[in-house]
Amino acid sequence: MSTDYRFLKACRREKVDTTPVWLMRQAGRYMAEYRAVRSKVTFLELCKSPELCTEVSLQPIDILGVDAAILFSDILVPIEPMGMKLDFNPSPVFESPIRTKADVDALRVIDPYEDVPYVIETVKMLRRELDGRVPLIGFSGAPFTLASYMVEGGGSKNFQKLKTMMYGAPEVYKALMDKITETVILYLRAQQDAGAQALQIFDTWGGILAPGDYKEYVLPYTKRVIDGIRSPLVPVINFVGNSQGLMPLVAQSGGDVIGVDWRIEIDEARRQVGMDKAVQGNLDPIALLAPIPEIERRVKEIIEKAGETGLIFNLGHGIVPETPVENVKALVEFVHKYGAR
C-alpha cells in the first residue's frame, strides 16, 4: 500500500509539497453529475449499489482535483442490519426507535461481510478505479451519533430522548453503546481490510454535550473504536461537530487527525489538541456561497494560521446543495496555491 500521497503525509505531519484538500460531502447534490445518478434510484438503492457508489465517489476526483476520495455511503447503513428498519423521507427515519433494554437486546452486532457486502465491494472497486491517483478514505458514524438517531428515531433539535436515557437509564445506554461500538469496530476493520487507506469517524452530534457529559458518555466509546482499528499505515480522522468547547477531550479520545469545525480558529484548535496531531478543517461550508475573492481570502487565512505541517484542508461540515461547483473548484485551486511549500 503506497503511503506517499500528500494527504497521507499530512496526516502523519510530514512535509508536503502543498496542503492537501478534500471536502466532506464532496460527492453530493451540488453536482449535476451526482443528481443525474441520484434521479434514477432512491438514496438507499444508491448506497447499496457498488457500481453507482463508485461512480459518484469518483466524480469529485475528476471534476474538482481533490487530494483524496471518500467512500460514498451513509453513516446509518450499518445500523439497518443491526435490526432497525431505515427509511429516508427525505431525512433518515427509524420506524421503531430504541427506548428499552429489550429493544437493545433485540439488536445484533453485524458481520460486515454478510450484512453490508455492498460497502466492502465499493471499497474494493474504488481502489481499482482510483489506480493510485489519490488515496481512499473509509468512514463510519461514531457510536454516540449513531445512538442519537437510533434513540430519537431520526434527527432531533434537543436530543431529549437520548439524554433522558443517558441520565435516567444509564445501564440501557451503556448496553446500546457497547453493541454499536462493536459494530463500528468491525465495520471499519472490514473497510480497512478491503483497501481503505484512511478512516474518518463522524461524530456529528458529539458537540451537543457539556464537557463532563462528553467525557463520561462519549469519550470511552470513541476511544475504544480508535484503539480497535489502530494501524500504523491507516490514519484515523476523528471529527466531532460543534466541538469548540471539547477540543482537548476530542484529542484524548484519539485519532491521528482531529477534525475541526468553523466555530473555533484553526490555530487555537491546534493549540488545544497538541502539536503531536494533525488537524483537518475548517472553512464554514456557507462561505462557499460567497464571492470567489472572499473564498480566497478565507482559504489563505486558514492556511496561514494552521502552520506549515499537519494540515488537511476541509470544510467544518459538509458542502450544502446550493453551492456553485465553480466555487468549489476555485477553493481547491486556492488551497494548492497558498499551501505550496
mmCIF file of C-alpha atoms in Angstrom:
data_model
loop_
_atom_site.group_PDB
_atom_site.id
_atom_site.type_symbol
_atom_site.label_atom_id
_atom_site.label_comp_id
_atom_site.label_asym_id
_atom_site.label_seq_id
_atom_site.Cartn_x
_atom_site.Cartn_y
_atom_site.Cartn_z
ATOM 1 C CA MET A 1 0.000 0.000 0.000
ATOM 2 C CA SER A 2 1.528 3.302 -1.062
ATOM 3 C CA THR A 3 1.778 5.916 1.685
ATOM 4 C CA ASP A 4 3.481 8.624 -0.370
ATOM 5 C CA TYR A 5 0.368 10.710 -1.098
ATOM 6 C CA ARG A 6 0.371 14.294 0.166
ATOM 7 C CA PHE A 7 -2.882 13.603 2.025
ATOM 8 C CA LEU A 8 -1.409 10.672 3.956
ATOM 9 C CA LYS A 9 1.849 12.524 4.555
ATOM 10 C CA ALA A 10 -0.081 15.434 6.043
ATOM 11 C CA CYS A 11 -1.970 13.001 8.295
ATOM 12 C CA ARG A 12 1.438 11.916 9.615
ATOM 13 C CA ARG A 13 2.542 15.561 9.984
ATOM 14 C CA GLU A 14 5.258 15.128 7.366
ATOM 15 C CA LYS A 15 6.305 17.874 4.964
ATOM 16 C CA VAL A 16 4.219 18.110 1.790
ATOM 17 C CA ASP A 17 4.613 19.972 -1.489
ATOM 18 C CA THR A 18 1.293 21.724 -0.863
ATOM 19 C CA THR A 19 -1.613 21.491 1.539
ATOM 20 C CA PRO A 20 -3.919 18.587 0.644
ATOM 21 C CA VAL A 21 -7.660 19.181 0.423
ATOM 22 C CA TRP A 22 -10.760 17.040 0.348
ATOM 23 C CA LEU A 23 -14.285 18.033 1.349
ATOM 24 C CA MET A 24 -16.937 16.434 3.472
ATOM 25 C CA ARG A 25 -19.911 15.533 1.264
ATOM 26 C CA GLN A 26 -17.758 16.222 -1.793
ATOM 27 C CA ALA A 27 -19.945 13.793 -3.746
ATOM 28 C CA GLY A 28 -23.392 15.319 -3.456
ATOM 29 C CA ARG A 29 -26.358 17.246 -4.765
ATOM 30 C CA TYR A 30 -24.412 20.385 -5.689
ATOM 31 C CA MET A 31 -23.009 18.402 -8.656
ATOM 32 C CA ALA A 32 -25.158 17.884 -11.744
ATOM 33 C CA GLU A 33 -23.378 14.580 -12.351
ATOM 34 C CA TYR A 34 -24.438 13.313 -8.931
ATOM 35 C CA ARG A 35 -28.024 14.484 -9.421
ATOM 36 C CA ALA A 36 -28.170 12.593 -12.713
ATOM 37 C CA VAL A 37 -27.256 9.346 -10.958
ATOM 38 C CA ARG A 38 -29.498 10.018 -7.974
ATOM 39 C CA SER A 39 -32.535 10.740 -10.178
ATOM 40 C CA LYS A 40 -32.644 7.086 -11.224
ATOM 41 C CA VAL A 41 -32.652 5.453 -7.764
ATOM 42 C CA THR A 42 -33.665 6.037 -4.163
ATOM 43 C CA PHE A 43 -30.956 7.110 -1.749
ATOM 44 C CA LEU A 44 -30.781 3.674 -0.110
ATOM 45 C CA GLU A 45 -30.659 1.979 -3.514
ATOM 46 C CA LEU A 46 -27.708 4.198 -4.370
ATOM 47 C CA CYS A 47 -25.947 3.315 -1.099
ATOM 48 C CA LYS A 48 -26.426 -0.393 -1.817
ATOM 49 C CA SER A 49 -25.073 -0.315 -5.395
ATOM 50 C CA PRO A 50 -21.263 -0.657 -5.534
ATOM 51 C CA GLU A 51 -21.206 0.448 -9.170
ATOM 52 C CA LEU A 52 -23.178 3.641 -8.542
ATOM 53 C CA CYS A 53 -21.368 4.419 -5.278
ATOM 54 C CA THR A 54 -18.069 4.059 -7.103
ATOM 55 C CA GLU A 55 -19.272 6.346 -9.888
ATOM 56 C CA VAL A 56 -20.332 9.165 -7.573
ATOM 57 C CA SER A 57 -17.283 8.757 -5.316
ATOM 58 C CA LEU A 58 -15.034 9.349 -8.327
ATOM 59 C CA GLN A 59 -16.874 12.422 -9.620
ATOM 60 C CA PRO A 60 -15.098 14.932 -7.308
ATOM 61 C CA ILE A 61 -11.706 13.457 -8.185
ATOM 62 C CA ASP A 62 -12.299 14.013 -11.874
ATOM 63 C CA ILE A 63 -14.093 17.366 -11.572
ATOM 64 C CA LEU A 64 -12.504 19.133 -8.594
ATOM 65 C CA GLY A 65 -8.975 17.745 -8.356
ATOM 66 C CA VAL A 66 -9.185 16.999 -4.617
ATOM 67 C CA ASP A 67 -6.413 15.015 -2.925
ATOM 68 C CA ALA A 68 -8.477 12.132 -1.540
ATOM 69 C CA ALA A 69 -11.585 10.165 -2.408
ATOM 70 C CA ILE A 70 -14.079 9.172 0.249
ATOM 71 C CA LEU A 71 -16.349 6.170 0.080
ATOM 72 C CA PHE A 72 -19.907 7.196 -0.794
ATOM 73 C CA SER A 73 -22.362 5.774 1.708
ATOM 74 C CA ASP A 74 -24.344 6.937 4.733
ATOM 75 C CA ILE A 75 -23.428 6.674 8.390
ATOM 76 C CA LEU A 76 -26.681 4.797 9.124
ATOM 77 C CA VAL A 77 -26.102 1.990 6.602
ATOM 78 C CA PRO A 78 -24.601 -0.463 9.164
ATOM 79 C CA ILE A 79 -27.397 0.240 11.659
ATOM 80 C CA GLU A 80 -30.130 -1.204 9.470
ATOM 81 C CA PRO A 81 -28.801 -4.796 9.646
ATOM 82 C CA MET A 82 -28.466 -4.475 13.424
ATOM 83 C CA GLY A 83 -32.257 -4.854 13.343
ATOM 84 C CA MET A 84 -33.731 -1.403 12.654
ATOM 85 C CA LYS A 85 -35.845 -0.559 9.620
ATOM 86 C CA LEU A 86 -34.389 2.561 7.985
ATOM 87 C CA ASP A 87 -36.013 4.910 5.515
ATOM 88 C CA PHE A 88 -35.150 8.333 4.099
ATOM 89 C CA ASN A 89 -38.132 10.636 3.676
ATOM 90 C CA PRO A 90 -36.008 12.669 2.806
ATOM 91 C CA SER A 91 -34.269 12.710 6.195
ATOM 92 C CA PRO A 92 -33.427 9.436 7.959
ATOM 93 C CA VAL A 93 -36.244 7.823 9.923
ATOM 94 C CA PHE A 94 -36.175 4.672 12.051
ATOM 95 C CA GLU A 95 -39.602 3.063 12.314
ATOM 96 C CA SER A 96 -39.105 1.693 15.841
ATOM 97 C CA PRO A 97 -36.630 3.735 17.921
ATOM 98 C CA ILE A 98 -34.635 2.202 20.759
ATOM 99 C CA ARG A 99 -36.159 3.035 24.127
ATOM 100 C CA THR A 100 -35.825 -0.009 26.437
ATOM 101 C CA LYS A 101 -33.355 -2.707 27.423
ATOM 102 C CA ALA A 102 -35.491 -5.197 25.476
ATOM 103 C CA ASP A 103 -35.065 -3.037 22.377
ATOM 104 C CA VAL A 104 -31.290 -3.102 22.865
ATOM 105 C CA ASP A 105 -31.261 -6.856 23.479
ATOM 106 C CA ALA A 106 -33.030 -7.376 20.149
ATOM 107 C CA LEU A 107 -30.187 -5.667 18.261
ATOM 108 C CA ARG A 108 -27.334 -7.690 16.823
ATOM 109 C CA VAL A 109 -23.690 -6.859 16.163
ATOM 110 C CA ILE A 110 -23.252 -7.042 12.402
ATOM 111 C CA ASP A 111 -20.901 -9.112 10.280
ATOM 112 C CA PRO A 112 -19.880 -6.560 7.617
ATOM 113 C CA TYR A 113 -19.096 -9.216 5.025
ATOM 114 C CA GLU A 114 -22.543 -10.775 5.381
ATOM 115 C CA ASP A 115 -24.661 -7.739 6.240
ATOM 116 C CA VAL A 116 -23.187 -4.862 4.198
ATOM 117 C CA PRO A 117 -21.226 -6.616 1.439
ATOM 118 C CA TYR A 118 -22.008 -3.757 -0.965
ATOM 119 C CA VAL A 119 -19.915 -1.367 1.153
ATOM 120 C CA ILE A 120 -16.942 -3.714 1.144
ATOM 121 C CA GLU A 121 -17.264 -4.241 -2.599
ATOM 122 C CA THR A 122 -17.438 -0.475 -3.160
ATOM 123 C CA VAL A 123 -14.152 -0.001 -1.315
ATOM 124 C CA LYS A 124 -12.512 -2.672 -3.473
ATOM 125 C CA MET A 125 -13.926 -1.212 -6.683
ATOM 126 C CA LEU A 126 -12.798 2.286 -5.754
ATOM 127 C CA ARG A 127 -9.252 1.141 -5.093
ATOM 128 C CA ARG A 128 -9.143 -0.479 -8.517
ATOM 129 C CA GLU A 129 -10.662 2.532 -10.278
ATOM 130 C CA LEU A 130 -8.513 5.096 -8.470
ATOM 131 C CA ASP A 131 -5.421 3.183 -9.598
ATOM 132 C CA GLY A 132 -3.055 5.179 -7.423
ATOM 133 C CA ARG A 133 -4.350 8.650 -8.340
ATOM 134 C CA VAL A 134 -5.379 9.600 -4.796
ATOM 135 C CA PRO A 135 -5.899 7.643 -1.573
ATOM 136 C CA LEU A 136 -9.284 6.374 -0.419
ATOM 137 C CA ILE A 137 -10.940 7.320 2.875
ATOM 138 C CA GLY A 138 -13.412 4.951 4.505
ATOM 139 C CA PHE A 139 -15.710 6.081 7.277
ATOM 140 C CA SER A 140 -18.298 5.365 9.924
ATOM 141 C CA GLY A 141 -20.520 7.319 12.224
ATOM 142 C CA ALA A 142 -19.261 7.472 15.798
ATOM 143 C CA PRO A 143 -21.142 5.386 18.367
ATOM 144 C CA PHE A 144 -22.717 8.427 20.037
ATOM 145 C CA THR A 145 -24.013 9.965 16.811
ATOM 146 C CA LEU A 146 -25.394 6.615 15.661
ATOM 147 C CA ALA A 147 -27.083 6.160 19.048
ATOM 148 C CA SER A 148 -28.709 9.578 18.698
ATOM 149 C CA TYR A 149 -30.518 8.525 15.518
ATOM 150 C CA MET A 150 -31.425 5.120 16.927
ATOM 151 C CA VAL A 151 -32.960 6.515 20.120
ATOM 152 C CA GLU A 152 -34.559 9.657 18.685
ATOM 153 C CA GLY A 153 -35.830 7.801 15.614
ATOM 154 C CA GLY A 154 -34.237 10.381 13.318
ATOM 155 C CA GLY A 155 -32.885 13.894 13.635
ATOM 156 C CA SER A 156 -33.551 15.994 16.734
ATOM 157 C CA LYS A 157 -33.375 19.574 17.973
ATOM 158 C CA ASN A 158 -32.719 18.906 21.654
ATOM 159 C CA PHE A 159 -31.961 15.151 21.853
ATOM 160 C CA GLN A 160 -34.376 14.841 24.742
ATOM 161 C CA LYS A 161 -34.960 11.102 24.440
ATOM 162 C CA LEU A 162 -31.261 10.266 24.141
ATOM 163 C CA LYS A 163 -30.252 12.454 27.077
ATOM 164 C CA THR A 164 -33.130 11.102 29.168
ATOM 165 C CA MET A 165 -31.793 7.604 28.563
ATOM 166 C CA MET A 166 -28.225 8.680 29.392
ATOM 167 C CA TYR A 167 -29.191 10.337 32.655
ATOM 168 C CA GLY A 168 -32.103 8.156 33.759
ATOM 169 C CA ALA A 169 -31.309 4.683 32.394
ATOM 170 C CA PRO A 170 -27.521 4.532 32.136
ATOM 171 C CA GLU A 171 -27.499 0.739 32.011
ATOM 172 C CA VAL A 172 -29.656 0.798 28.859
ATOM 173 C CA TYR A 173 -27.466 3.494 27.316
ATOM 174 C CA LYS A 174 -24.296 1.518 28.095
ATOM 175 C CA ALA A 175 -25.703 -1.694 26.614
ATOM 176 C CA LEU A 176 -26.686 0.163 23.448
ATOM 177 C CA MET A 177 -23.321 1.904 23.119
ATOM 178 C CA ASP A 178 -21.461 -1.371 23.654
ATOM 179 C CA LYS A 179 -23.291 -3.000 20.738
ATOM 180 C CA ILE A 180 -22.866 -0.004 18.452
ATOM 181 C CA THR A 181 -19.182 0.287 19.328
ATOM 182 C CA GLU A 182 -18.511 -3.338 18.455
ATOM 183 C CA THR A 183 -20.372 -2.928 15.165
ATOM 184 C CA VAL A 184 -18.378 0.202 14.263
ATOM 185 C CA ILE A 185 -15.058 -1.518 15.008
ATOM 186 C CA LEU A 186 -15.917 -4.489 12.780
ATOM 187 C CA TYR A 187 -17.296 -2.202 10.067
ATOM 188 C CA LEU A 188 -14.173 -0.038 9.922
ATOM 189 C CA ARG A 189 -11.815 -3.029 10.108
ATOM 190 C CA ALA A 190 -13.603 -4.533 7.106
ATOM 191 C CA GLN A 191 -13.176 -1.302 5.141
ATOM 192 C CA GLN A 192 -9.532 -1.215 6.140
ATOM 193 C CA ASP A 193 -9.017 -4.817 5.033
ATOM 194 C CA ALA A 194 -10.770 -4.066 1.721
ATOM 195 C CA GLY A 195 -8.303 -1.281 0.952
ATOM 196 C CA ALA A 196 -9.327 1.959 2.695
ATOM 197 C CA GLN A 197 -6.128 3.975 3.238
ATOM 198 C CA ALA A 198 -7.529 6.291 5.913
ATOM 199 C CA LEU A 199 -10.635 6.182 8.093
ATOM 200 C CA GLN A 200 -12.821 9.035 9.332
ATOM 201 C CA ILE A 201 -15.146 8.807 12.314
ATOM 202 C CA PHE A 202 -18.057 11.237 12.052
ATOM 203 C CA ASP A 203 -19.398 12.328 15.451
ATOM 204 C CA THR A 204 -21.767 14.931 14.080
ATOM 205 C CA TRP A 205 -23.693 15.327 17.335
ATOM 206 C CA GLY A 206 -20.881 14.897 19.871
ATOM 207 C CA GLY A 207 -20.870 18.652 20.477
ATOM 208 C CA ILE A 208 -24.401 18.698 21.946
ATOM 209 C CA LEU A 209 -22.998 17.682 25.341
ATOM 210 C CA ALA A 210 -21.315 19.570 28.147
ATOM 211 C CA PRO A 211 -17.623 18.655 28.571
ATOM 212 C CA GLY A 212 -18.293 16.496 31.624
ATOM 213 C CA ASP A 213 -21.001 14.559 29.815
ATOM 214 C CA TYR A 214 -18.825 14.131 26.731
ATOM 215 C CA LYS A 215 -16.078 12.711 28.931
ATOM 216 C CA GLU A 216 -18.453 10.231 30.579
ATOM 217 C CA TYR A 217 -20.841 9.268 27.806
ATOM 218 C CA VAL A 218 -18.862 9.616 24.572
ATOM 219 C CA LEU A 219 -15.104 9.555 25.054
ATOM 220 C CA PRO A 220 -14.781 5.917 26.274
ATOM 221 C CA TYR A 221 -16.632 4.549 23.255
ATOM 222 C CA THR A 222 -14.851 6.625 20.638
ATOM 223 C CA LYS A 223 -11.542 5.708 22.245
ATOM 224 C CA ARG A 224 -12.478 2.023 22.137
ATOM 225 C CA VAL A 225 -13.250 2.297 18.417
ATOM 226 C CA ILE A 226 -9.972 4.054 17.608
ATOM 227 C CA ASP A 227 -7.954 1.632 19.721
ATOM 228 C CA GLY A 228 -9.738 -1.243 17.959
ATOM 229 C CA ILE A 229 -8.817 -0.101 14.442
ATOM 230 C CA ARG A 230 -5.388 1.396 15.047
ATOM 231 C CA SER A 231 -2.841 0.730 12.296
ATOM 232 C CA PRO A 232 0.467 2.459 11.536
ATOM 233 C CA LEU A 233 -0.433 2.606 7.833
ATOM 234 C CA VAL A 234 -4.069 3.751 8.065
ATOM 235 C CA PRO A 235 -4.522 7.110 9.828
ATOM 236 C CA VAL A 236 -7.756 7.821 11.685
ATOM 237 C CA ILE A 237 -9.530 11.186 11.488
ATOM 238 C CA ASN A 238 -11.759 11.984 14.465
ATOM 239 C CA PHE A 239 -14.349 14.635 13.591
ATOM 240 C CA VAL A 240 -16.734 15.994 16.221
ATOM 241 C CA GLY A 241 -19.221 18.651 15.174
ATOM 242 C CA ASN A 242 -19.692 21.789 17.282
ATOM 243 C CA SER A 243 -16.704 20.773 19.398
ATOM 244 C CA GLN A 244 -15.138 24.158 20.150
ATOM 245 C CA GLY A 245 -15.557 23.577 23.907
ATOM 246 C CA LEU A 246 -14.373 19.986 23.751
ATOM 247 C CA MET A 247 -11.121 20.032 21.784
ATOM 248 C CA PRO A 248 -8.800 18.597 24.495
ATOM 249 C CA LEU A 249 -11.304 15.812 25.188
ATOM 250 C CA VAL A 250 -11.692 15.055 21.489
ATOM 251 C CA ALA A 251 -7.909 14.748 21.290
ATOM 252 C CA GLN A 252 -7.962 12.363 24.268
ATOM 253 C CA SER A 253 -10.463 10.101 22.545
ATOM 254 C CA GLY A 254 -7.862 9.522 19.861
ATOM 255 C CA GLY A 255 -7.151 9.937 16.197
ATOM 256 C CA ASP A 256 -4.089 10.816 14.175
ATOM 257 C CA VAL A 257 -6.003 13.797 12.781
ATOM 258 C CA ILE A 258 -8.557 15.901 14.640
ATOM 259 C CA GLY A 259 -11.348 17.340 12.510
ATOM 260 C CA VAL A 260 -12.197 20.950 13.343
ATOM 261 C CA ASP A 261 -15.393 22.809 12.516
ATOM 262 C CA TRP A 262 -15.602 26.555 11.847
ATOM 263 C CA ARG A 263 -16.644 27.637 15.346
ATOM 264 C CA ILE A 264 -13.037 27.795 16.540
ATOM 265 C CA GLU A 265 -9.968 29.293 14.890
ATOM 266 C CA ILE A 266 -7.694 26.617 13.456
ATOM 267 C CA ASP A 267 -4.614 27.834 15.347
ATOM 268 C CA GLU A 268 -6.488 27.746 18.658
ATOM 269 C CA ALA A 269 -7.782 24.258 17.871
ATOM 270 C CA ARG A 270 -4.236 23.138 17.130
ATOM 271 C CA ARG A 271 -3.010 24.605 20.409
ATOM 272 C CA GLN A 272 -5.730 22.764 22.342
ATOM 273 C CA VAL A 273 -5.302 19.357 20.701
ATOM 274 C CA GLY A 274 -1.496 19.456 20.785
ATOM 275 C CA MET A 275 1.164 19.622 18.122
ATOM 276 C CA ASP A 276 1.528 15.826 18.011
ATOM 277 C CA LYS A 277 -1.679 15.549 15.967
ATOM 278 C CA ALA A 278 -2.623 16.843 12.536
ATOM 279 C CA VAL A 279 -5.750 18.960 12.127
ATOM 280 C CA GLN A 280 -8.394 18.970 9.435
ATOM 281 C CA GLY A 281 -10.668 21.875 8.602
ATOM 282 C CA ASN A 282 -12.172 24.314 8.910
ATOM 283 C CA LEU A 283 -13.927 26.626 6.432
ATOM 284 C CA ASP A 284 -17.587 27.350 7.118
ATOM 285 C CA PRO A 285 -19.449 25.497 4.328
ATOM 286 C CA ILE A 286 -21.662 28.526 3.717
ATOM 287 C CA ALA A 287 -18.560 30.560 2.866
ATOM 288 C CA LEU A 288 -18.528 28.624 -0.411
ATOM 289 C CA LEU A 289 -21.580 30.653 -1.423
ATOM 290 C CA ALA A 290 -19.569 33.874 -1.014
ATOM 291 C CA PRO A 291 -17.867 35.724 -3.892
ATOM 292 C CA ILE A 292 -14.717 33.959 -5.046
ATOM 293 C CA PRO A 293 -12.336 36.682 -3.726
ATOM 294 C CA GLU A 294 -13.838 36.173 -0.250
ATOM 295 C CA ILE A 295 -13.303 32.412 -0.515
ATOM 296 C CA GLU A 296 -9.692 33.096 -1.497
ATOM 297 C CA ARG A 297 -9.168 35.374 1.498
ATOM 298 C CA ARG A 298 -10.572 32.818 3.920
ATOM 299 C CA VAL A 299 -8.546 29.935 2.475
ATOM 300 C CA LYS A 300 -5.343 31.946 2.752
ATOM 301 C CA GLU A 301 -6.126 32.910 6.346
ATOM 302 C CA ILE A 302 -6.782 29.324 7.460
ATOM 303 C CA ILE A 303 -3.585 28.038 5.856
ATOM 304 C CA GLU A 304 -1.516 30.815 7.417
ATOM 305 C CA LYS A 305 -2.987 30.208 10.882
ATOM 306 C CA ALA A 306 -2.612 26.423 10.721
ATOM 307 C CA GLY A 307 1.182 26.410 10.313
ATOM 308 C CA GLU A 308 3.467 24.577 7.958
ATOM 309 C CA THR A 309 2.814 20.909 8.671
ATOM 310 C CA GLY A 310 -0.080 18.672 9.632
ATOM 311 C CA LEU A 311 -2.999 20.441 7.919
ATOM 312 C CA ILE A 312 -5.591 18.774 5.743
ATOM 313 C CA PHE A 313 -7.847 21.487 4.364
ATOM 314 C CA ASN A 314 -11.560 20.754 4.590
ATOM 315 C CA LEU A 315 -14.857 22.346 5.472
ATOM 316 C CA GLY A 316 -16.207 22.472 9.006
ATOM 317 C CA HIS A 317 -19.091 20.281 7.803
ATOM 318 C CA GLY A 318 -20.486 19.030 4.505
ATOM 319 C CA ILE A 319 -20.998 21.009 1.296
ATOM 320 C CA VAL A 320 -24.553 22.345 1.041
ATOM 321 C CA PRO A 321 -26.556 21.529 -2.118
ATOM 322 C CA GLU A 322 -26.789 25.167 -3.242
ATOM 323 C CA THR A 323 -23.007 25.521 -3.570
ATOM 324 C CA PRO A 324 -21.779 26.519 -7.069
ATOM 325 C CA VAL A 325 -19.373 23.928 -8.463
ATOM 326 C CA GLU A 326 -17.135 26.701 -9.797
ATOM 327 C CA ASN A 327 -16.663 27.993 -6.261
ATOM 328 C CA VAL A 328 -15.563 24.550 -5.086
ATOM 329 C CA LYS A 329 -13.088 24.259 -7.956
ATOM 330 C CA ALA A 330 -11.711 27.682 -7.007
ATOM 331 C CA LEU A 331 -11.388 26.579 -3.379
ATOM 332 C CA VAL A 332 -9.254 23.591 -4.355
ATOM 333 C CA GLU A 333 -7.041 25.785 -6.539
ATOM 334 C CA PHE A 334 -6.594 28.335 -3.742
ATOM 335 C CA VAL A 335 -5.641 25.647 -1.221
ATOM 336 C CA HIS A 336 -2.972 24.279 -3.548
ATOM 337 C CA LYS A 337 -1.764 27.791 -4.359
ATOM 338 C CA TYR A 338 -1.431 29.111 -0.799
ATOM 339 C CA GLY A 339 -0.449 25.764 0.683
ATOM 340 C CA ALA A 340 2.558 25.345 -1.611
ATOM 341 C CA ARG A 341 5.835 24.917 0.258
#
